[in-house]
PDB file of C-alpha atoms in Angstrom:
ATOM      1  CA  UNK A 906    -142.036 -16.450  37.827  1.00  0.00           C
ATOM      2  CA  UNK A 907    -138.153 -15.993  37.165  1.00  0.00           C
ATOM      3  CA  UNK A 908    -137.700 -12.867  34.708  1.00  0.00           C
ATOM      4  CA  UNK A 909    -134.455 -13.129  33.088  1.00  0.00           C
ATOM      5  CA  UNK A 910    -132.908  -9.768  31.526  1.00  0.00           C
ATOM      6  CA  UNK A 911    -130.415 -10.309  28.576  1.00  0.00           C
ATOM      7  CA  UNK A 912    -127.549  -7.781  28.161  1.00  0.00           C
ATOM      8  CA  UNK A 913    -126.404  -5.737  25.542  1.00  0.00           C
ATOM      9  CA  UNK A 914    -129.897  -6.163  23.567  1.00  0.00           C
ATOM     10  CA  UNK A 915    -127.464  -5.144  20.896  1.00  0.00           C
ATOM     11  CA  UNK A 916    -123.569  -6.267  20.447  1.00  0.00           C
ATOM     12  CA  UNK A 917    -121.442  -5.134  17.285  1.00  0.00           C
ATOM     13  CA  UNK A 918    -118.373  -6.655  17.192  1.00  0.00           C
ATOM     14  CA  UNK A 919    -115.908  -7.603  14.156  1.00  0.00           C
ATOM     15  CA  UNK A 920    -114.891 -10.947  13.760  1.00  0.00           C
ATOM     16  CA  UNK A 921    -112.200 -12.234  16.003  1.00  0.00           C
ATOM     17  CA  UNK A 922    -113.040 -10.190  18.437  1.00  0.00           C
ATOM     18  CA  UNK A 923    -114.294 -11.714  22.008  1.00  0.00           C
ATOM     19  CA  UNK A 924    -118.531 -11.592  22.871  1.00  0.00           C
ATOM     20  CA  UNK A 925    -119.457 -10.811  26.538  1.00  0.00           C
ATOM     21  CA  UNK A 926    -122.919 -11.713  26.643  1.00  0.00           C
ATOM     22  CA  UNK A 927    -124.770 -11.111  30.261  1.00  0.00           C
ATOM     23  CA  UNK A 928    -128.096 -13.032  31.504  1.00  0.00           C
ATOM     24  CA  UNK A 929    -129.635 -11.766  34.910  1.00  0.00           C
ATOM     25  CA  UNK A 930    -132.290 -13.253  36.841  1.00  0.00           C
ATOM     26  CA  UNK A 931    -134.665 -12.172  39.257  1.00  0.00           C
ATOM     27  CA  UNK A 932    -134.733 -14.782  41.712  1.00  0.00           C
ATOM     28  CA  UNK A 933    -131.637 -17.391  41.997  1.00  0.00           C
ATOM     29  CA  UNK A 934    -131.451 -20.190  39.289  1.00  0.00           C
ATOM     30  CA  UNK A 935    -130.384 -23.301  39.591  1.00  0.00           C
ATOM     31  CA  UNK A 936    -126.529 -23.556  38.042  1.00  0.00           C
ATOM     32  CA  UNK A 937    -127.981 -26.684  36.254  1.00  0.00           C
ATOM     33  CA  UNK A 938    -130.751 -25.365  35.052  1.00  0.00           C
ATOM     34  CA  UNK A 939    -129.451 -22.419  32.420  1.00  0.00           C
ATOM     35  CA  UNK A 940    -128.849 -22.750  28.975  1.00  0.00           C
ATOM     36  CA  UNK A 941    -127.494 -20.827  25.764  1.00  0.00           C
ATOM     37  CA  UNK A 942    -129.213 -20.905  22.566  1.00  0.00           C
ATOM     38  CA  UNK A 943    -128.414 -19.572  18.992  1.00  0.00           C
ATOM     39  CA  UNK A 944    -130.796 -18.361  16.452  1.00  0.00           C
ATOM     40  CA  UNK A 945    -130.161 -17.948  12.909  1.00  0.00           C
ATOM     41  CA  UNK A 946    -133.051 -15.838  10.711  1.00  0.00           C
ATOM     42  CA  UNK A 947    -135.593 -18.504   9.374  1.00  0.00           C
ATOM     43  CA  UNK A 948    -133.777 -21.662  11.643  1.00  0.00           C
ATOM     44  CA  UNK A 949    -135.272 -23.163  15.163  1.00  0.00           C
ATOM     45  CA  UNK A 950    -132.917 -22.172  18.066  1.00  0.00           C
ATOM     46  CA  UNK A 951    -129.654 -24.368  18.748  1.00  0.00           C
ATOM     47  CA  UNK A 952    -128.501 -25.208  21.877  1.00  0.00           C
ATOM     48  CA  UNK A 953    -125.323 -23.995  22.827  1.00  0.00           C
ATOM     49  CA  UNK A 954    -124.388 -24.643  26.358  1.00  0.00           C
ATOM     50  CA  UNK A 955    -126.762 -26.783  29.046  1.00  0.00           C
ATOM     51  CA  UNK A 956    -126.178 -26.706  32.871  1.00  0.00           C
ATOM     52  CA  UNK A 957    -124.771 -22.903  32.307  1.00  0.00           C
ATOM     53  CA  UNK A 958    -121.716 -24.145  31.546  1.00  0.00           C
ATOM     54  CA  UNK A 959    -121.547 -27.732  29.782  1.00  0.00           C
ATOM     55  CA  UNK A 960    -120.949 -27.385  25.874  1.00  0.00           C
ATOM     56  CA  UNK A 961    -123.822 -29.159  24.072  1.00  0.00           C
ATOM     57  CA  UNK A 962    -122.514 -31.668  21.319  1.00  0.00           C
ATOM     58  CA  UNK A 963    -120.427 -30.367  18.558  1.00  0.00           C
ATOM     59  CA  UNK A 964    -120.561 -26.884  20.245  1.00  0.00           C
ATOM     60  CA  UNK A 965    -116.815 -25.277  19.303  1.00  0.00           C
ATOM     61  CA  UNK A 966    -114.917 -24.606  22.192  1.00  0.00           C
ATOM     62  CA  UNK A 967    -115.046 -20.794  21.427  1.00  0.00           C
ATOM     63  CA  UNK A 968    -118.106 -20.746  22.885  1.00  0.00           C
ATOM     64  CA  UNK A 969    -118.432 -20.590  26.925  1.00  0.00           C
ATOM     65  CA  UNK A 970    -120.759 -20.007  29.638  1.00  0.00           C
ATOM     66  CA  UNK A 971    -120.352 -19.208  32.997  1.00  0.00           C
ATOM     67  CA  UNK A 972    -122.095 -17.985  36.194  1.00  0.00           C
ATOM     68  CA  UNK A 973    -124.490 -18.667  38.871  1.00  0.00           C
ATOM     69  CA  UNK A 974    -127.235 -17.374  41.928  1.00  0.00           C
ATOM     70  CA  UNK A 975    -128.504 -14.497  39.334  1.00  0.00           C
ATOM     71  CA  UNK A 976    -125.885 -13.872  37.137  1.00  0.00           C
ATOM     72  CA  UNK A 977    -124.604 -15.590  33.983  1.00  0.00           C
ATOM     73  CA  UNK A 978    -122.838 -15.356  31.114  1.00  0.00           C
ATOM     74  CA  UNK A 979    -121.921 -16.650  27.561  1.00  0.00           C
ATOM     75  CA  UNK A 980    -118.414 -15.900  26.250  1.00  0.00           C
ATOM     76  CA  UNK A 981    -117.347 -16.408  22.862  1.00  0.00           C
ATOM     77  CA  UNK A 982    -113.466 -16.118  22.736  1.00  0.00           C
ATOM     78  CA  UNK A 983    -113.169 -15.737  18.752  1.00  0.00           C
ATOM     79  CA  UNK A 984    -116.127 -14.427  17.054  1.00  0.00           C
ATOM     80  CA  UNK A 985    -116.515 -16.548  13.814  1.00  0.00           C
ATOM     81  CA  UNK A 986    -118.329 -14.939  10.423  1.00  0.00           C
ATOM     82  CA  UNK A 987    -121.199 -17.598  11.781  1.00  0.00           C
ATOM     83  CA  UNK A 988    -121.815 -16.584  15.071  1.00  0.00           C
ATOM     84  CA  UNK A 989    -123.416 -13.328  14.318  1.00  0.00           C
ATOM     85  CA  UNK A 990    -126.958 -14.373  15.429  1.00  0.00           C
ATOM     86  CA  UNK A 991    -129.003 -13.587  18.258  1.00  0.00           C
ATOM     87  CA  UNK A 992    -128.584 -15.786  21.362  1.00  0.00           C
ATOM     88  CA  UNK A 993    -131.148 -16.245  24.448  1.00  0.00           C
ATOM     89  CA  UNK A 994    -130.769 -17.269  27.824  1.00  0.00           C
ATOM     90  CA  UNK A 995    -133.495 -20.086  29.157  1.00  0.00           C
ATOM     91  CA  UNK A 996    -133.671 -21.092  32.858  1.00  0.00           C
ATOM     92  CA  UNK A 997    -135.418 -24.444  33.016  1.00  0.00           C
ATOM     93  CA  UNK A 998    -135.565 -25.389  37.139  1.00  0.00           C
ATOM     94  CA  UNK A 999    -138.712 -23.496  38.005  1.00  0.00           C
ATOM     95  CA  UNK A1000    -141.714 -23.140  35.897  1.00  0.00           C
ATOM     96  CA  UNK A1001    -142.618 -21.536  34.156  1.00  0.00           C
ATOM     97  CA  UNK A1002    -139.206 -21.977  32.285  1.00  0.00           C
ATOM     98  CA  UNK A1003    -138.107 -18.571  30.704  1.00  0.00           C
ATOM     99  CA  UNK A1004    -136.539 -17.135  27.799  1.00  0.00           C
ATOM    100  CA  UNK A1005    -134.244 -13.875  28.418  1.00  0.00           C
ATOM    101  CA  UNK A1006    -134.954 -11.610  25.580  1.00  0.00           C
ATOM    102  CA  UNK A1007    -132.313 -12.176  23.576  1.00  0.00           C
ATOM    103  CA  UNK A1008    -128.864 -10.557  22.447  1.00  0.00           C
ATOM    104  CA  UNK A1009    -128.552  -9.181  18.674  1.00  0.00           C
ATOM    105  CA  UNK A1010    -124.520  -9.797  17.812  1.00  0.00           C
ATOM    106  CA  UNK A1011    -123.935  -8.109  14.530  1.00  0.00           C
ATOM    107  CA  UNK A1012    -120.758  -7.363  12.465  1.00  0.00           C
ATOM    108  CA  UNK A1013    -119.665  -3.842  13.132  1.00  0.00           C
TER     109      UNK A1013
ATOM    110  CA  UNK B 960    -131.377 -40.333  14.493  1.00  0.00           C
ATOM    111  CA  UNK B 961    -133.713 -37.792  16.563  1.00  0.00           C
ATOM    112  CA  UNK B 962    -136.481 -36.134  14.567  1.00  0.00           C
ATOM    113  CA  UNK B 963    -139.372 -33.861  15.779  1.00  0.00           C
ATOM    114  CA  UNK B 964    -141.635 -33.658  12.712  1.00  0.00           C
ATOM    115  CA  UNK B 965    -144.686 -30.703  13.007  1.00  0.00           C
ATOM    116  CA  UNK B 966    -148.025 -31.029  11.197  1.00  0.00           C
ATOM    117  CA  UNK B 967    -148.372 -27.908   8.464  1.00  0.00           C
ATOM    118  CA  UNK B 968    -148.813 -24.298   8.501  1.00  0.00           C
ATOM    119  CA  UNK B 969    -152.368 -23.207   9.797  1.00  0.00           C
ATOM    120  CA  UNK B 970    -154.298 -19.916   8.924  1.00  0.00           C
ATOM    121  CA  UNK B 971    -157.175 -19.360  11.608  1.00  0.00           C
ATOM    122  CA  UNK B 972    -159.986 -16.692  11.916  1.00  0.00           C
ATOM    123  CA  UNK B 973    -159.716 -14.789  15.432  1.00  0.00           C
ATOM    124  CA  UNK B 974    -161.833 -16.931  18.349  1.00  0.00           C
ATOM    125  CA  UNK B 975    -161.393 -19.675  16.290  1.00  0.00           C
ATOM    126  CA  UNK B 976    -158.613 -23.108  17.612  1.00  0.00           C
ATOM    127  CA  UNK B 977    -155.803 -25.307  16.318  1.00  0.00           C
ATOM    128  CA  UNK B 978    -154.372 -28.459  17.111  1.00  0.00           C
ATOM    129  CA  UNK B 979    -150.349 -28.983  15.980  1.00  0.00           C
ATOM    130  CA  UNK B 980    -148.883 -32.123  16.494  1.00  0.00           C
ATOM    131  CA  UNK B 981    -145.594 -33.048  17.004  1.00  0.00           C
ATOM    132  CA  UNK B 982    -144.147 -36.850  16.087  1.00  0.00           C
ATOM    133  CA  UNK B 983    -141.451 -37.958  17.695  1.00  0.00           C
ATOM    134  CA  UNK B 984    -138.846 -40.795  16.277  1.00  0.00           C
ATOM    135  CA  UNK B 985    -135.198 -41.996  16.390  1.00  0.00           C
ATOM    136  CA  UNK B 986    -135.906 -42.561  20.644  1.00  0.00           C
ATOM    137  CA  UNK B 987    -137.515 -43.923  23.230  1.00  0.00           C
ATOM    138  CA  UNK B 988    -141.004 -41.423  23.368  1.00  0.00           C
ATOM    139  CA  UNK B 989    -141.426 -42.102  26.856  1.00  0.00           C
ATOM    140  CA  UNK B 990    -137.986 -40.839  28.406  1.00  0.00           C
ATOM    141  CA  UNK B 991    -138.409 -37.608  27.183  1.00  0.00           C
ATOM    142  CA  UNK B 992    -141.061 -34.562  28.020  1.00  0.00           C
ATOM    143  CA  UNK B 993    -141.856 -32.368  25.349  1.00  0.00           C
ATOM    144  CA  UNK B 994    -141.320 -28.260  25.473  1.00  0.00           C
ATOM    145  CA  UNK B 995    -143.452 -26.264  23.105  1.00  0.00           C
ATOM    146  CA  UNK B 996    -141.911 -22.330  22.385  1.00  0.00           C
ATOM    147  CA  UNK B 997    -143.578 -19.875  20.117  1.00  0.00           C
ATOM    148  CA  UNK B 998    -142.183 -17.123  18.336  1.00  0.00           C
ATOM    149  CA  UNK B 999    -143.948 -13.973  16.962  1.00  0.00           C
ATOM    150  CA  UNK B1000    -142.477 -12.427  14.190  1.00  0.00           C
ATOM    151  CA  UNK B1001    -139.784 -10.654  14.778  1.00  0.00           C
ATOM    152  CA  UNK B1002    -139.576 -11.428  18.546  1.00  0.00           C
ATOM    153  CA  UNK B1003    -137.772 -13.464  20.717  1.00  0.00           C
ATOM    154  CA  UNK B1004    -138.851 -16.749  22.052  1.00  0.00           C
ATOM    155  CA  UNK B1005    -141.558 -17.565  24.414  1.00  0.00           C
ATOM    156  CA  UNK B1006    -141.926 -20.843  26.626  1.00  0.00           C
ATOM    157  CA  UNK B1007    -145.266 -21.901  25.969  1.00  0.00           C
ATOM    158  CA  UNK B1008    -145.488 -25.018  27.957  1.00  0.00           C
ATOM    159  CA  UNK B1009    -144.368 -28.959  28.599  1.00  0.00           C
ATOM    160  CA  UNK B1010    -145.549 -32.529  28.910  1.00  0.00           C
ATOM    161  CA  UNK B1011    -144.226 -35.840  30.621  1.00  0.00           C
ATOM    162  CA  UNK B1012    -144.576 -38.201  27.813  1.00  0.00           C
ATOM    163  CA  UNK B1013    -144.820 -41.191  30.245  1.00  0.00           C
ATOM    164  CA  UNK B1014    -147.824 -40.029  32.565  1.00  0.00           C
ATOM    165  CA  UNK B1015    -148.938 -36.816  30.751  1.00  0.00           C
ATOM    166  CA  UNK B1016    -147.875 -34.161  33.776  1.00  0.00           C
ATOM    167  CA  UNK B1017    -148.140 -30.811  32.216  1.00  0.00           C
ATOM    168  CA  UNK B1018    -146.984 -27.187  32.881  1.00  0.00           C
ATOM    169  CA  UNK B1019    -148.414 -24.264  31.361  1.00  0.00           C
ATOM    170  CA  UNK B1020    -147.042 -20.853  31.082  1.00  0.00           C
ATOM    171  CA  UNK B1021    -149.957 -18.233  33.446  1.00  0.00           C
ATOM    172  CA  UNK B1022    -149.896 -16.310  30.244  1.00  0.00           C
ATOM    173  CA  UNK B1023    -151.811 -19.059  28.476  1.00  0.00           C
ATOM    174  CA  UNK B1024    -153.435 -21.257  30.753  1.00  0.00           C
ATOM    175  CA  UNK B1025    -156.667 -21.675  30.366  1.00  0.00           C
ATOM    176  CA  UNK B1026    -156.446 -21.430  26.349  1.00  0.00           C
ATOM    177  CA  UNK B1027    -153.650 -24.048  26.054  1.00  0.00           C
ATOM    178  CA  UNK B1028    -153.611 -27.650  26.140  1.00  0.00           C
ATOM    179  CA  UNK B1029    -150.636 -30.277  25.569  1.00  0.00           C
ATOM    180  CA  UNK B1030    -151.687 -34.362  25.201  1.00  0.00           C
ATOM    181  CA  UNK B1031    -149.495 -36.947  24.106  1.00  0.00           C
ATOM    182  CA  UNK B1032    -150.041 -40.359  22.131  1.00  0.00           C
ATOM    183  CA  UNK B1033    -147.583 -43.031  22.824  1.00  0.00           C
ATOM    184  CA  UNK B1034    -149.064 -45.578  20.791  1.00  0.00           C
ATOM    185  CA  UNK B1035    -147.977 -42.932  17.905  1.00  0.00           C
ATOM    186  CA  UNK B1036    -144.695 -41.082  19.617  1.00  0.00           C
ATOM    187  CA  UNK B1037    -146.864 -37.635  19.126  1.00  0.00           C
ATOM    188  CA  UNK B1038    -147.961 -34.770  20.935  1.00  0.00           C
ATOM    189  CA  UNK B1039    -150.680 -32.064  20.417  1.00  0.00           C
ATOM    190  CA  UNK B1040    -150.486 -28.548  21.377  1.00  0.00           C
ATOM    191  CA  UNK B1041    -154.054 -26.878  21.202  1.00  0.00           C
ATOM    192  CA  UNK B1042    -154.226 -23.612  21.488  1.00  0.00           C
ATOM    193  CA  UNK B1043    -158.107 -21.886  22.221  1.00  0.00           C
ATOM    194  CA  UNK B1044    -159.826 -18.312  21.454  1.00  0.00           C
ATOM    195  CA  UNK B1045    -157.201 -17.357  18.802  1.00  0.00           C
ATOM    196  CA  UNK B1046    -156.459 -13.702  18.903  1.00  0.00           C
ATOM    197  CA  UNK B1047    -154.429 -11.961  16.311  1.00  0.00           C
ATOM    198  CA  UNK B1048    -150.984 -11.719  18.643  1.00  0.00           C
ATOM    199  CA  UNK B1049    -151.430 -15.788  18.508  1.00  0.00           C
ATOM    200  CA  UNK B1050    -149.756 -15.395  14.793  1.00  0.00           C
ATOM    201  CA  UNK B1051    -146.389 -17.177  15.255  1.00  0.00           C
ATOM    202  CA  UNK B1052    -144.539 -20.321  14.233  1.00  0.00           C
ATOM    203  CA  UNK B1053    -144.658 -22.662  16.570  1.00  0.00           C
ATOM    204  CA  UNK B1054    -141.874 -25.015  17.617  1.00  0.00           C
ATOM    205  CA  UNK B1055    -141.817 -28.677  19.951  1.00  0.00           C
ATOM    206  CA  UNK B1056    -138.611 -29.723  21.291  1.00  0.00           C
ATOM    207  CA  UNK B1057    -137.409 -32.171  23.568  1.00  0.00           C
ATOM    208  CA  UNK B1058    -137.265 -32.426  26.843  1.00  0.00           C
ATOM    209  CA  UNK B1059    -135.752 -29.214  29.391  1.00  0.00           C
ATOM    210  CA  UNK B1060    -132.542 -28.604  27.275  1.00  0.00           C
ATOM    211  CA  UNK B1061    -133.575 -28.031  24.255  1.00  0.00           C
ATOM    212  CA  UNK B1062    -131.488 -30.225  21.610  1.00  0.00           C
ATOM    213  CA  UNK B1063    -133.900 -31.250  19.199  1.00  0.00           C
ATOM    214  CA  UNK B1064    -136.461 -29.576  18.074  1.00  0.00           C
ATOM    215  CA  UNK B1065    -138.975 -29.824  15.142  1.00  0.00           C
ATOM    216  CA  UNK B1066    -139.144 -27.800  11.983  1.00  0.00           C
ATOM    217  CA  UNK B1067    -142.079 -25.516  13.243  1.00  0.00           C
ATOM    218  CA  UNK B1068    -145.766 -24.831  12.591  1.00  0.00           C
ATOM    219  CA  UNK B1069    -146.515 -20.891  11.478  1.00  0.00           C
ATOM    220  CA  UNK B1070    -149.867 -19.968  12.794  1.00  0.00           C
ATOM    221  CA  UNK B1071    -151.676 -17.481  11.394  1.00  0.00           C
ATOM    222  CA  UNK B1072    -155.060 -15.460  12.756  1.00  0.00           C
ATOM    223  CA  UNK B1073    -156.522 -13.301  10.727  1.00  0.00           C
ATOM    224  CA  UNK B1074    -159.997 -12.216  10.142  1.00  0.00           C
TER     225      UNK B1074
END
């Protein structure tokens, strides 16, 4: 089973500042096989970014993901009053198809 | 358009079952597997499992198999997550969504066990 481990747990930025957000695996993931999802309290997730780096539809371009083997990550250039959420990691090319733990970005 | 609609909320008594469906509309039912995710208060999400649509393959999470079983209905475009021997740390909503990137997913079920 692939653990992935999210990184910060916790991110405080202001707003137009740029989000480094870090996704490590255990074992190698397939580059098409990683996405990005947002969560907003009381909402289902959204997908973000598919293939680890392929924007899902309507995504803004601030948004950004990156990486492969172990290591990925999910930039947003321009933090937005919006974006403060929490975001997880999935890796969907070997069951069973994990979650990271998630990243907490709130508004310093 | 795409829409994953969830039967309602469920309260359940510890060792006890539930069934949640999840209707699919808007695409072809067939081309498309079906994820399920949970999500305990307060926590992040966990993979639960997923189904082929067109000939019923499933994978379970090790965490929950044996307790947990997906089935799908193409004459309706639905699927059914049952979930067995309810324990309290089973309280969560519940969510389906399509396929392995998650796009679309439905509304949720909460699930609650308590005694």
């Amino acid at each position: 089973e692939i653990v992935l481990t999210q990184s910060p747990g916790t991110l405080s930025l202001s707003p137009g500042e740029r989000a480094t957000l870090s996704c490590r695996a255990s074992q190698s993931v397939s580059s098409t096989s990683l996405g990005w999802y947002q969560q907003k309290p009381g909402q289902a997730p959204r997908l973000l970014i598919y293939g680890a780096s392929s924007r899902a539809t309507d995504i803004p371009d601030r948004f950004s993901g990156s990486g492969s083997g172990t290591d990925f990550t999910l930039t947003i250039s321009r933090l937005e009053p919006e974006d403060f959420a929490v975001y997880y990691c999935q890796q969907y090319g070997s069951s069973p198809y994990s979650f990271g733990q998630g990243t907490k970005l709130e508004i310093k | 358009q795409v829409q994953l609609v969830q039967s309602g909320a469920e309260v359940k008594k510890p060792g006890a079952s539930v069934k949640v469906s999840c209707k699919a509309s808007g695409y072809t039912f067939i081309n498309y597997g079906i994820s399920w995710v949970r999500q305990a208060p307060g926590q992040g999400l966990e993979w639960m499992g997923w189904i082929g649509t067109y000939n019923g393959n499933t994978k379970y999470t090790q965490k929950l198999q044996g307790r947990v079983t997906l089935t799908t209905d193409t004459s309706t475009n639905t699927v059914y997550m049952e979930l067995r021997s309810l324990k309290s740390d089973d309280t969560a909503m519940y969510y389906c969504a399509r396929g392995w990137e998650l796009v679309y997913w439905g509304q949720g079920t909460l699930v609650t066990v308590s005694s």
